[in-house]
PDB file of C-alpha atoms in Angstrom:
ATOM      1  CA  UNK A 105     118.373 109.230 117.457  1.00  0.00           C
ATOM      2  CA  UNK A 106     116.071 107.558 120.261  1.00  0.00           C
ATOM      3  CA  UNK A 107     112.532 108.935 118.297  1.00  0.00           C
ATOM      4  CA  UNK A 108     113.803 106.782 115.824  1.00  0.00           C
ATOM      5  CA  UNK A 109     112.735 103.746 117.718  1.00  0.00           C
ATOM      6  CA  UNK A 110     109.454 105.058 119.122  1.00  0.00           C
ATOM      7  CA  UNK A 111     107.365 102.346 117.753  1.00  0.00           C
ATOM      8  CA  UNK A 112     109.246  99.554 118.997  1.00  0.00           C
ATOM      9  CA  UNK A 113     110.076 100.959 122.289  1.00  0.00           C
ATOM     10  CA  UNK A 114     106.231 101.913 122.901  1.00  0.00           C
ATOM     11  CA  UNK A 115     105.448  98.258 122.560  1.00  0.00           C
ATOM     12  CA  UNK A 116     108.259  96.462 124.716  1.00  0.00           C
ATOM     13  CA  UNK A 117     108.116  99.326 127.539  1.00  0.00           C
ATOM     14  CA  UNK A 118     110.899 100.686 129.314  1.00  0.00           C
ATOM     15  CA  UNK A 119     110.233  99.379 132.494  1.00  0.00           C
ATOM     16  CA  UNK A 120     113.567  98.953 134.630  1.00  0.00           C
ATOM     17  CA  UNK A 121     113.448  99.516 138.522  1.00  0.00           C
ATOM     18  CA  UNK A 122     116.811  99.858 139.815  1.00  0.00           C
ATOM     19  CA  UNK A 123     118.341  97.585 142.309  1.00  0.00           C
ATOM     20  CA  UNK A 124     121.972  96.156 143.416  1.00  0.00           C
ATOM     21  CA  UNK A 125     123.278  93.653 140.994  1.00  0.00           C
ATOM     22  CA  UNK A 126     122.943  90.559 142.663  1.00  0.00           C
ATOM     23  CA  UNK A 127     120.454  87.568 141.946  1.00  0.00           C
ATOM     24  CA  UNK A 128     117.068  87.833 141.503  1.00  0.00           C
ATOM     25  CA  UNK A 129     114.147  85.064 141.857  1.00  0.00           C
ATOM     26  CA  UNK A 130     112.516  84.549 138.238  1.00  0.00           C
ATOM     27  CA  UNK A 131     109.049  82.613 138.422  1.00  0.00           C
ATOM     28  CA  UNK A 132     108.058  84.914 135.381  1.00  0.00           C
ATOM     29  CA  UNK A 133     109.711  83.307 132.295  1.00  0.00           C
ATOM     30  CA  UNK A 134     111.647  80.667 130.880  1.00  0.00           C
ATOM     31  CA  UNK A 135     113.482  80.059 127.994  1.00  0.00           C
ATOM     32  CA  UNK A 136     111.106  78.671 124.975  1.00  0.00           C
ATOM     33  CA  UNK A 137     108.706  81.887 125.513  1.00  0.00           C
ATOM     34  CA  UNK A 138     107.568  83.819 122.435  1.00  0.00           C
ATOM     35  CA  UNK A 139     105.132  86.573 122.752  1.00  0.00           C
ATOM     36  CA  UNK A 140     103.517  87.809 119.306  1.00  0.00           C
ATOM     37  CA  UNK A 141     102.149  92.016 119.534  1.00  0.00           C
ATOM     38  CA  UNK A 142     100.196  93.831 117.254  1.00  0.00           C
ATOM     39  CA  UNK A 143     100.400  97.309 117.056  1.00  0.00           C
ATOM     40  CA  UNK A 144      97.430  99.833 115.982  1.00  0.00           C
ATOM     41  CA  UNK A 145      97.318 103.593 114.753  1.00  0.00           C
ATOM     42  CA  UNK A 146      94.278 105.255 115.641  1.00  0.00           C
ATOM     43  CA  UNK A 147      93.453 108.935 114.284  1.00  0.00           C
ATOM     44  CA  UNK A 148      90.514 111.375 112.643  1.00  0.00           C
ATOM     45  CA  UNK A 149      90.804 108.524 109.360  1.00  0.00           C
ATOM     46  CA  UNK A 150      90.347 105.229 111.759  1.00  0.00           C
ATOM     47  CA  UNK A 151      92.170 102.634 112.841  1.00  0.00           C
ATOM     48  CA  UNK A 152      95.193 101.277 110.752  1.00  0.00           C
ATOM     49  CA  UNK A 153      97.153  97.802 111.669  1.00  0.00           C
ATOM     50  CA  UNK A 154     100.804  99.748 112.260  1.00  0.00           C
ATOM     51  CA  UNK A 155     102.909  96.856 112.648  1.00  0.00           C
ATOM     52  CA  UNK A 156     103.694  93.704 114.258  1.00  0.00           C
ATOM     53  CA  UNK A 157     106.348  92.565 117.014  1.00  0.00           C
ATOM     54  CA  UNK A 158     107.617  89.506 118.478  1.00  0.00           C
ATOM     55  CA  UNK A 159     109.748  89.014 121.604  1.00  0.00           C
ATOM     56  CA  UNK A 160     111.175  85.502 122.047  1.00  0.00           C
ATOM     57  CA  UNK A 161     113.221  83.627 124.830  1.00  0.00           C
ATOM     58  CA  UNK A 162     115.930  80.910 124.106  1.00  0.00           C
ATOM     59  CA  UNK A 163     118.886  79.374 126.679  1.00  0.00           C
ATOM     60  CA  UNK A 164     122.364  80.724 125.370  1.00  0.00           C
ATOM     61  CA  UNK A 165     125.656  78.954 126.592  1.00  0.00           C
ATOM     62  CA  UNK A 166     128.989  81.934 126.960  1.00  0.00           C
ATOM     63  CA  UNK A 167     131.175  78.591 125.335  1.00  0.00           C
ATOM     64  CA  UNK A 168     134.314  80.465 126.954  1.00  0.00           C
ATOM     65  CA  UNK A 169     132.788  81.551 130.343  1.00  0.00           C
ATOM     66  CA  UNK A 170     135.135  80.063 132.684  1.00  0.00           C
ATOM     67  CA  UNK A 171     132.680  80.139 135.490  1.00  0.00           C
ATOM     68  CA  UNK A 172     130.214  78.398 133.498  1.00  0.00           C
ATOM     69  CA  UNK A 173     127.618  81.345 133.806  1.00  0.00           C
ATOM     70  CA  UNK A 174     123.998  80.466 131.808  1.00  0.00           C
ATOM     71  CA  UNK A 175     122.483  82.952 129.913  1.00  0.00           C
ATOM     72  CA  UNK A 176     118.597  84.330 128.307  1.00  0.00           C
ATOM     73  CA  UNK A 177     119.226  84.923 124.239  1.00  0.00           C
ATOM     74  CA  UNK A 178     116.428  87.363 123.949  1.00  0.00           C
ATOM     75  CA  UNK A 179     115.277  88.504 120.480  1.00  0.00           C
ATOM     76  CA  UNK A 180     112.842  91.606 119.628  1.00  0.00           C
ATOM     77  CA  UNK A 181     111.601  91.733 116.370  1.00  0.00           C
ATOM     78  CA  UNK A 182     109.133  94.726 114.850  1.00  0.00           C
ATOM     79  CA  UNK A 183     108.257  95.024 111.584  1.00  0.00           C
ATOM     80  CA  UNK A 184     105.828  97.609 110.005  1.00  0.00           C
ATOM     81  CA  UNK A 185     102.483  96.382 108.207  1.00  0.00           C
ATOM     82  CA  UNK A 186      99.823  97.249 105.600  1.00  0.00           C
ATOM     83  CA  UNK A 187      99.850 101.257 104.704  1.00  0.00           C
ATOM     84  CA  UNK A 188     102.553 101.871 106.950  1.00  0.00           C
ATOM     85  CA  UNK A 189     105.103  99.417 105.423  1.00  0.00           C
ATOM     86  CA  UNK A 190     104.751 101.321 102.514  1.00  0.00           C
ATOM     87  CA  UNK A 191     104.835 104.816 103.460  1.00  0.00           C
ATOM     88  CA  UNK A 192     107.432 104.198 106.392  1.00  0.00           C
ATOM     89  CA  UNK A 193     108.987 100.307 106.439  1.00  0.00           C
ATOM     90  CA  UNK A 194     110.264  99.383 109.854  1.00  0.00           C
ATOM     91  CA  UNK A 195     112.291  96.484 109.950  1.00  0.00           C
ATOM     92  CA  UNK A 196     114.035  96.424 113.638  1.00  0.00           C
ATOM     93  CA  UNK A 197     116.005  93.421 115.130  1.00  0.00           C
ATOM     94  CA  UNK A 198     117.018  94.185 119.111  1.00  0.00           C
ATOM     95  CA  UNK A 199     119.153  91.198 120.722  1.00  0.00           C
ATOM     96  CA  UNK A 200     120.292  90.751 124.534  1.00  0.00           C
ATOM     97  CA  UNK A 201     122.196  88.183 126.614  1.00  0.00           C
ATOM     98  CA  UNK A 202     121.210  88.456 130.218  1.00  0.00           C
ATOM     99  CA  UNK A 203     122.319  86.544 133.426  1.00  0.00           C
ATOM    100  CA  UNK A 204     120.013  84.065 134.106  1.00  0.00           C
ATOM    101  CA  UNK A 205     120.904  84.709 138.383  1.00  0.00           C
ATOM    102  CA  UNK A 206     120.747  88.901 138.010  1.00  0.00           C
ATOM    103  CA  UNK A 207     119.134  88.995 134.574  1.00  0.00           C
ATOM    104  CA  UNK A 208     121.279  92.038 133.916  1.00  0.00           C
ATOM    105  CA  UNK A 209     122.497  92.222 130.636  1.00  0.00           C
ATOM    106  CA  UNK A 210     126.011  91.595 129.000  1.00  0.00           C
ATOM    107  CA  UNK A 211     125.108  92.167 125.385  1.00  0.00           C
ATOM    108  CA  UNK A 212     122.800  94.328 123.381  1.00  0.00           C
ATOM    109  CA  UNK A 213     122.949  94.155 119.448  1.00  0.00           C
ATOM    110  CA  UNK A 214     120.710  96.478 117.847  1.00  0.00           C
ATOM    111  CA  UNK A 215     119.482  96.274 113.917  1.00  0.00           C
ATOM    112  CA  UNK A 216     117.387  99.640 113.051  1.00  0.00           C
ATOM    113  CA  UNK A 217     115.766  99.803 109.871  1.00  0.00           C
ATOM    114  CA  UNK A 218     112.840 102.908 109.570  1.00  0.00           C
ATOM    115  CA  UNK A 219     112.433 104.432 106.259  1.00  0.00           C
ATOM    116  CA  UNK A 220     115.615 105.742 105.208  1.00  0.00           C
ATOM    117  CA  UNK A 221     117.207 105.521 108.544  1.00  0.00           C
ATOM    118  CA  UNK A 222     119.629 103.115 109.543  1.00  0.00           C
ATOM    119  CA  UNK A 223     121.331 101.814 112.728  1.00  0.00           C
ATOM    120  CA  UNK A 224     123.732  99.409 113.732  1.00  0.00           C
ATOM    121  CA  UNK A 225     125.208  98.895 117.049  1.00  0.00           C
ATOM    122  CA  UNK A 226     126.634  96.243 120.090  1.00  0.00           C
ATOM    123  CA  UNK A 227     126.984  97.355 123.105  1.00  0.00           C
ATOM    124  CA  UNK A 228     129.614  95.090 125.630  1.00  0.00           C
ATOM    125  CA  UNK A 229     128.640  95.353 129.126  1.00  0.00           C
ATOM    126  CA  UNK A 230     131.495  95.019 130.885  1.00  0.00           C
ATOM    127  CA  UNK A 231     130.172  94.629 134.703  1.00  0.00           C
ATOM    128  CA  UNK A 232     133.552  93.899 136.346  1.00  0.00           C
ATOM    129  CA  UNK A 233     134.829  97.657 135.156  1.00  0.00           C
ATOM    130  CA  UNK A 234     131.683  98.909 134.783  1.00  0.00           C
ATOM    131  CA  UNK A 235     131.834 100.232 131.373  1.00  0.00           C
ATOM    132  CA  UNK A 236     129.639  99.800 128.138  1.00  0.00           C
ATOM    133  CA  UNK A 237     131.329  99.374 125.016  1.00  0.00           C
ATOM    134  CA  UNK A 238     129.934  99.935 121.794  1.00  0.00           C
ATOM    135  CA  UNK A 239     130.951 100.252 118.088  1.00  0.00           C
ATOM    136  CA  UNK A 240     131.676 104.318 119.047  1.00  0.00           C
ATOM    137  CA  UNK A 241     131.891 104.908 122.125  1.00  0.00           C
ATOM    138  CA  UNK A 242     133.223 103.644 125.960  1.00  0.00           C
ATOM    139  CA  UNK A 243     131.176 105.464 128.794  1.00  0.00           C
ATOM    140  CA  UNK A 244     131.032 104.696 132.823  1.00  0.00           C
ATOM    141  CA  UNK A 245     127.804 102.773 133.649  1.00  0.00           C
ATOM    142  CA  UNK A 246     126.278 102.069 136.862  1.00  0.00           C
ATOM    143  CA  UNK A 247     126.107  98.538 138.378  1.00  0.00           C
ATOM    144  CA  UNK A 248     122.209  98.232 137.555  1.00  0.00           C
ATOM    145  CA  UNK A 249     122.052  99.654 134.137  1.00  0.00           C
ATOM    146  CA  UNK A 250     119.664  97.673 131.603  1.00  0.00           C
ATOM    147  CA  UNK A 251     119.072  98.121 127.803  1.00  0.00           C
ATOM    148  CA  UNK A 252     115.437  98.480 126.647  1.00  0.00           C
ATOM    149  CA  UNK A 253     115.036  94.680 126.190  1.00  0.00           C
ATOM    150  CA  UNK A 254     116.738  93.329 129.403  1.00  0.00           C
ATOM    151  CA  UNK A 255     114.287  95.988 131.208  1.00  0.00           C
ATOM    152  CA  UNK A 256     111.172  94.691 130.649  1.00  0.00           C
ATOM    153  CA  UNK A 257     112.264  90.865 131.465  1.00  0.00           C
ATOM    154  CA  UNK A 258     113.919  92.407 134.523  1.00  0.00           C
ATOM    155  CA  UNK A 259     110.862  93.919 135.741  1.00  0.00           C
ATOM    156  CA  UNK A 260     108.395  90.917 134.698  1.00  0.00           C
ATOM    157  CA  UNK A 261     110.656  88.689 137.836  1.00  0.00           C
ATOM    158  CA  UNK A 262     110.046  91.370 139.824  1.00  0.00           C
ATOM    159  CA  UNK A 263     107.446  91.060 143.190  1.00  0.00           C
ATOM    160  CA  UNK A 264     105.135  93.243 142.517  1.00  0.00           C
ATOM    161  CA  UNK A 265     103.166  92.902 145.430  1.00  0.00           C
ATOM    162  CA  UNK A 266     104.495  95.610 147.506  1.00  0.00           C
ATOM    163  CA  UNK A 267     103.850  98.369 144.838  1.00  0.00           C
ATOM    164  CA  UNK A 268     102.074 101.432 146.077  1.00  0.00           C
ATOM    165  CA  UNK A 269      99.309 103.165 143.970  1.00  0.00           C
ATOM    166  CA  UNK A 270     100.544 106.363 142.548  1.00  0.00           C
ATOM    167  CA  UNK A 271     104.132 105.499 143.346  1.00  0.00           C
ATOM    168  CA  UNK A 272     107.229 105.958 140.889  1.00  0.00           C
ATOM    169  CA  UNK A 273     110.228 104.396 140.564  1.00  0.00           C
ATOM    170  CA  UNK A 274     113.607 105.627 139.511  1.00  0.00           C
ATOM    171  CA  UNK A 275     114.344 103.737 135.969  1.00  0.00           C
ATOM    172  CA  UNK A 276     117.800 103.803 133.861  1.00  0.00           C
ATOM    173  CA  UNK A 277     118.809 102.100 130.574  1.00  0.00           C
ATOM    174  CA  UNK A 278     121.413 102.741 128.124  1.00  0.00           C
ATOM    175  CA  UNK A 279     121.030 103.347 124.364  1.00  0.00           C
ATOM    176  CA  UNK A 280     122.526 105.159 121.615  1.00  0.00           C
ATOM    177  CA  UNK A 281     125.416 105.551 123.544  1.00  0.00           C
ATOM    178  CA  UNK A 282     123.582 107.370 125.970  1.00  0.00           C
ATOM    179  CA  UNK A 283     122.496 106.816 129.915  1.00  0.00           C
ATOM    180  CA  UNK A 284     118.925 107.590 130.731  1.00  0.00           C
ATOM    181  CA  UNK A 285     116.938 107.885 133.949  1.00  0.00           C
ATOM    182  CA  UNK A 286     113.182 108.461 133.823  1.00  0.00           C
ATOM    183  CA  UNK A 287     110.784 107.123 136.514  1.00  0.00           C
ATOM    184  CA  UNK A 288     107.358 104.945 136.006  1.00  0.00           C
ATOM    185  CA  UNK A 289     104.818 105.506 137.725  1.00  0.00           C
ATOM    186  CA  UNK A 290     102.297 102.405 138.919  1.00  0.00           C
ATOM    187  CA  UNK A 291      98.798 103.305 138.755  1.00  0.00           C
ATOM    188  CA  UNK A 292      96.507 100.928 140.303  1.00  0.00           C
ATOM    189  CA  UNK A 293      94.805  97.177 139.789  1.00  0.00           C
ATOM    190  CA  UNK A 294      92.054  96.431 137.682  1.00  0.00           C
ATOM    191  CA  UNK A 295      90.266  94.456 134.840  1.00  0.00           C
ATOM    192  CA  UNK A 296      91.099  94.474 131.357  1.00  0.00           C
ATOM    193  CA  UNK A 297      88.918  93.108 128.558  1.00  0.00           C
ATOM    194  CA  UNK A 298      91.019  91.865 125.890  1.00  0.00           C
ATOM    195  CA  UNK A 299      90.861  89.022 123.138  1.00  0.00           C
ATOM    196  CA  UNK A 300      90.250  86.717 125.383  1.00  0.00           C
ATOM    197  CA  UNK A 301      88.358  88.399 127.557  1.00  0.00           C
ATOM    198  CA  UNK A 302      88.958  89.644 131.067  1.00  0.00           C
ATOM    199  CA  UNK A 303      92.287  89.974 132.544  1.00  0.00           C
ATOM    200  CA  UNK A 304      93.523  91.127 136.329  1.00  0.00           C
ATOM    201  CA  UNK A 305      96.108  94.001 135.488  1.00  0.00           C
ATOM    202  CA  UNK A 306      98.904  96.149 136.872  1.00  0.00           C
ATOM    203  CA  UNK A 307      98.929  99.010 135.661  1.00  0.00           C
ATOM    204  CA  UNK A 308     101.843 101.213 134.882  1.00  0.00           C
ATOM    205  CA  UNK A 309     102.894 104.731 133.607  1.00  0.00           C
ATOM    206  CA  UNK A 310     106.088 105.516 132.021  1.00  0.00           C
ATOM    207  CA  UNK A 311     107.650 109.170 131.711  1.00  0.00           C
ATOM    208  CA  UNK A 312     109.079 109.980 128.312  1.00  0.00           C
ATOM    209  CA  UNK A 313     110.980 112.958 127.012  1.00  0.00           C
ATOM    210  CA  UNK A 314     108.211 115.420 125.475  1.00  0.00           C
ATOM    211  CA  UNK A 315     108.641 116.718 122.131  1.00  0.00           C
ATOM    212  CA  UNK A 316     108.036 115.608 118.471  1.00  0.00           C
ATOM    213  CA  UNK A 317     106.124 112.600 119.406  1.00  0.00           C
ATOM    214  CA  UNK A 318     104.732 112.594 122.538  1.00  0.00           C
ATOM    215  CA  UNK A 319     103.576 116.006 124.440  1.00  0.00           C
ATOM    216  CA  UNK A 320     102.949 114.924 127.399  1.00  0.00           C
ATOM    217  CA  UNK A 321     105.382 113.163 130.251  1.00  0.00           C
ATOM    218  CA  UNK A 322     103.385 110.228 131.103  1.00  0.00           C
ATOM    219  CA  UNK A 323     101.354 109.828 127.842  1.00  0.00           C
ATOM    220  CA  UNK A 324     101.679 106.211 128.101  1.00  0.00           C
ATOM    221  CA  UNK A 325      99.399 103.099 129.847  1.00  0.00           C
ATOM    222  CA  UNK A 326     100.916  99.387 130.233  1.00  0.00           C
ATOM    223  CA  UNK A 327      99.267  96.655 131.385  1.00  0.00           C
ATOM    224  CA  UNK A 328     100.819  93.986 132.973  1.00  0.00           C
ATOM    225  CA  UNK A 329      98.766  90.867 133.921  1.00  0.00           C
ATOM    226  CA  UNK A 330      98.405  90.357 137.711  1.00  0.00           C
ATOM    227  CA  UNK A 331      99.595  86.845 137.798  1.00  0.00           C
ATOM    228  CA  UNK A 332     103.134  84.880 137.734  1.00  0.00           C
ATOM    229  CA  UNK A 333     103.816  85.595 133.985  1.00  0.00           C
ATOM    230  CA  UNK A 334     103.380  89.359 134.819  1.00  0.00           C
ATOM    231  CA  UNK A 335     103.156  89.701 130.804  1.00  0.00           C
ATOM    232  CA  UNK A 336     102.837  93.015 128.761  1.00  0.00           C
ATOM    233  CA  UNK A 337      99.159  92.424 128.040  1.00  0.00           C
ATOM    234  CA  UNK A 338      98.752  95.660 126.247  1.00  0.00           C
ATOM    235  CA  UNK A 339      99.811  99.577 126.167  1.00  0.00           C
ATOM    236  CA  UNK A 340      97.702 102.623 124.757  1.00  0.00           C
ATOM    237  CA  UNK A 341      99.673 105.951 124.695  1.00  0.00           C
ATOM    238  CA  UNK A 342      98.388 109.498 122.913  1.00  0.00           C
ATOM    239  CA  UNK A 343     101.281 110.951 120.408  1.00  0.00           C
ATOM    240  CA  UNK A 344     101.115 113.963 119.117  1.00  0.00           C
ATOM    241  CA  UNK A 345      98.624 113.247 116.333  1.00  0.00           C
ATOM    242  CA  UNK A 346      96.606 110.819 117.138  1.00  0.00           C
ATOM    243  CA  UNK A 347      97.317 107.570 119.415  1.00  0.00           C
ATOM    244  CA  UNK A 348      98.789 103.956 119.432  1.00  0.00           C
ATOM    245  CA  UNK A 349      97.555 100.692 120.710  1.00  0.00           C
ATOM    246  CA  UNK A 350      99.325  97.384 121.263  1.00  0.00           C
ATOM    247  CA  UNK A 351      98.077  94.197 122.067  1.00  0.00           C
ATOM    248  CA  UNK A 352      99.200  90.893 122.773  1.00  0.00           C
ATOM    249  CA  UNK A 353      97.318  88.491 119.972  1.00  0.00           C
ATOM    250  CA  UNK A 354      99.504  85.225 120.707  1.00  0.00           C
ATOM    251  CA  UNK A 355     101.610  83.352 122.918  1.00  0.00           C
ATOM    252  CA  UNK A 356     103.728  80.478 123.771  1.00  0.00           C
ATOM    253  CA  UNK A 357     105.781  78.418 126.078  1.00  0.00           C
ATOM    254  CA  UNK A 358     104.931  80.605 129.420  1.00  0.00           C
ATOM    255  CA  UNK A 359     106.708  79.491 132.413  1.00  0.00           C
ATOM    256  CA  UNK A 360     103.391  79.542 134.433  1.00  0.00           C
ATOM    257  CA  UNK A 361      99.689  78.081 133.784  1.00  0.00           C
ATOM    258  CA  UNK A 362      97.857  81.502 132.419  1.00  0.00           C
ATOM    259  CA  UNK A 363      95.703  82.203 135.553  1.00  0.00           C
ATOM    260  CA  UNK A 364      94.056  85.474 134.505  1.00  0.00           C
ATOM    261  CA  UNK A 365      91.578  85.041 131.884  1.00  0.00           C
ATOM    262  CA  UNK A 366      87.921  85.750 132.480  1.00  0.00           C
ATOM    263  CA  UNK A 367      84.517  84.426 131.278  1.00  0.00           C
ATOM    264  CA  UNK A 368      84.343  86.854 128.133  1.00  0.00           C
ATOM    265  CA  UNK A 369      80.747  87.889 128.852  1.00  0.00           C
ATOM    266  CA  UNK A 370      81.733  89.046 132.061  1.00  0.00           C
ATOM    267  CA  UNK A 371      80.749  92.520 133.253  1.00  0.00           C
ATOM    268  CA  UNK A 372      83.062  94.719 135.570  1.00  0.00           C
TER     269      UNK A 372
END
């Protein structure tokens, strides 16, 4: 059941833009990168920590690859916190392996813990046949298909120079067992004031399926800093009772010099 991983896909994004399988230039990470979220519940009763998420990058070595491919290890990690650890405990664990030269991915491994609801699964992406291969199922995939980790990373080594405001883009990534296509739509540039105070942003706008969460199709804002790194800097999204915020509150081992950060006094 995809609402089943609302929180954890609100703060990672689904942001895939399809394109041929074939190499792709990353200047936006490296392995060594961790990226710490937290994640905030807003409603008529305040603001409530939700939960906390972590995204980290290590090198990974396919010991029986005979053509000596190299690959990203890429682990998600989002727990629940405070009120909401006790009155709904999230404890989700999302792996991928992704080709360093197409970062497409070859495995996802998925751990889903919410309340009473569990959910195992690993997918095989088998990109000679193009097929995905899970614990249940075998389905037809195209060439360019991500999972919901491998998509963000994807899109962070993307140019994002050329994007138009109030484009979209065609997006598809497979979970559950399931192929999705949705479109994001990119917004415009602009400051953000943050933490550390402020940050040049892309901004971006997702479509989700409407329904028991969200009820409206592009409920969401992500904002991506306007640098190298292009990192998730933070995402606000209206749900059907009330709204969620995510920031970024710490972060290591970036493959570029942070570039973005503003005098925090500084007025728009």
């Amino acid at each position: 059941m995809i609402k089943n991983t609302i929180i954890f896909l609100f703060v990672f994004g689904i942001l895939q833009i399809s394109h041929a399988q074939e190499s792709i230039e990353n200047n936006a990470f490296k392995a060594g990168e961790e990226l710490k979220y937290r994640v905030f519940y807003s409603s008529s009763l305040g603001n409530l920590t939700a939960g906390e998420a972590i995204l980290k990058v290590e090198e990974w070595k396919e010991s029986n690859s005979a053509d000596n491919k190299s690959f990203f290890h890429i682990t998600g990690i989002g727990n629940s916190k405070g009120f909401f650890d006790w009155f709904y405990k999230v404890r989700d664990r999302f792996e991928t392996h992704i080709d360093q030269e197409t970062l497409l991915p070859y495995m996802f491994v998925r751990r889903t813990r919410e309340g009473k609801y569990k959910y195992d699964d690993d997918v095989f992406f088998d990109r000679e046949n193009l097929l995905a291969k899970s614990r249940r199922e075998i389905k037809p995939i195209p060439k360019d298909v991500h999972d919901i980790i491998s998509a963000l990373y994807y899109l962070r080594a993307l140019s994002l120079d050329n994007f138009e405001q109030d484009s979209t883009y065609r997006l598809s990534f497979y979970l559950d067992d399931s192929l999705y296509h949705t479109t994001i739509k990119y917004i415009s540039k602009g400051k953000m004031k943050t933490t550390w105070g402020w940050i040049d942003c892309l901004k971006f706008s997702p479509k989700v399926a409407t329904g028991e969460v969200f009820s409206d199709e592009y409920p969401m804002a992500v904002w991506v800093t306007d640098d190298d790194n292009h990192l998730p800097i933070m995402a606000e999204s209206k749900v059907v009772v009330g709204s969620i915020r995510m920031e970024l509150i710490e972060y290591s081992g970036l493959k570029n010099k942070p570039a973005f950060f503003r005098e925090k006094n500084k007025q728009e």
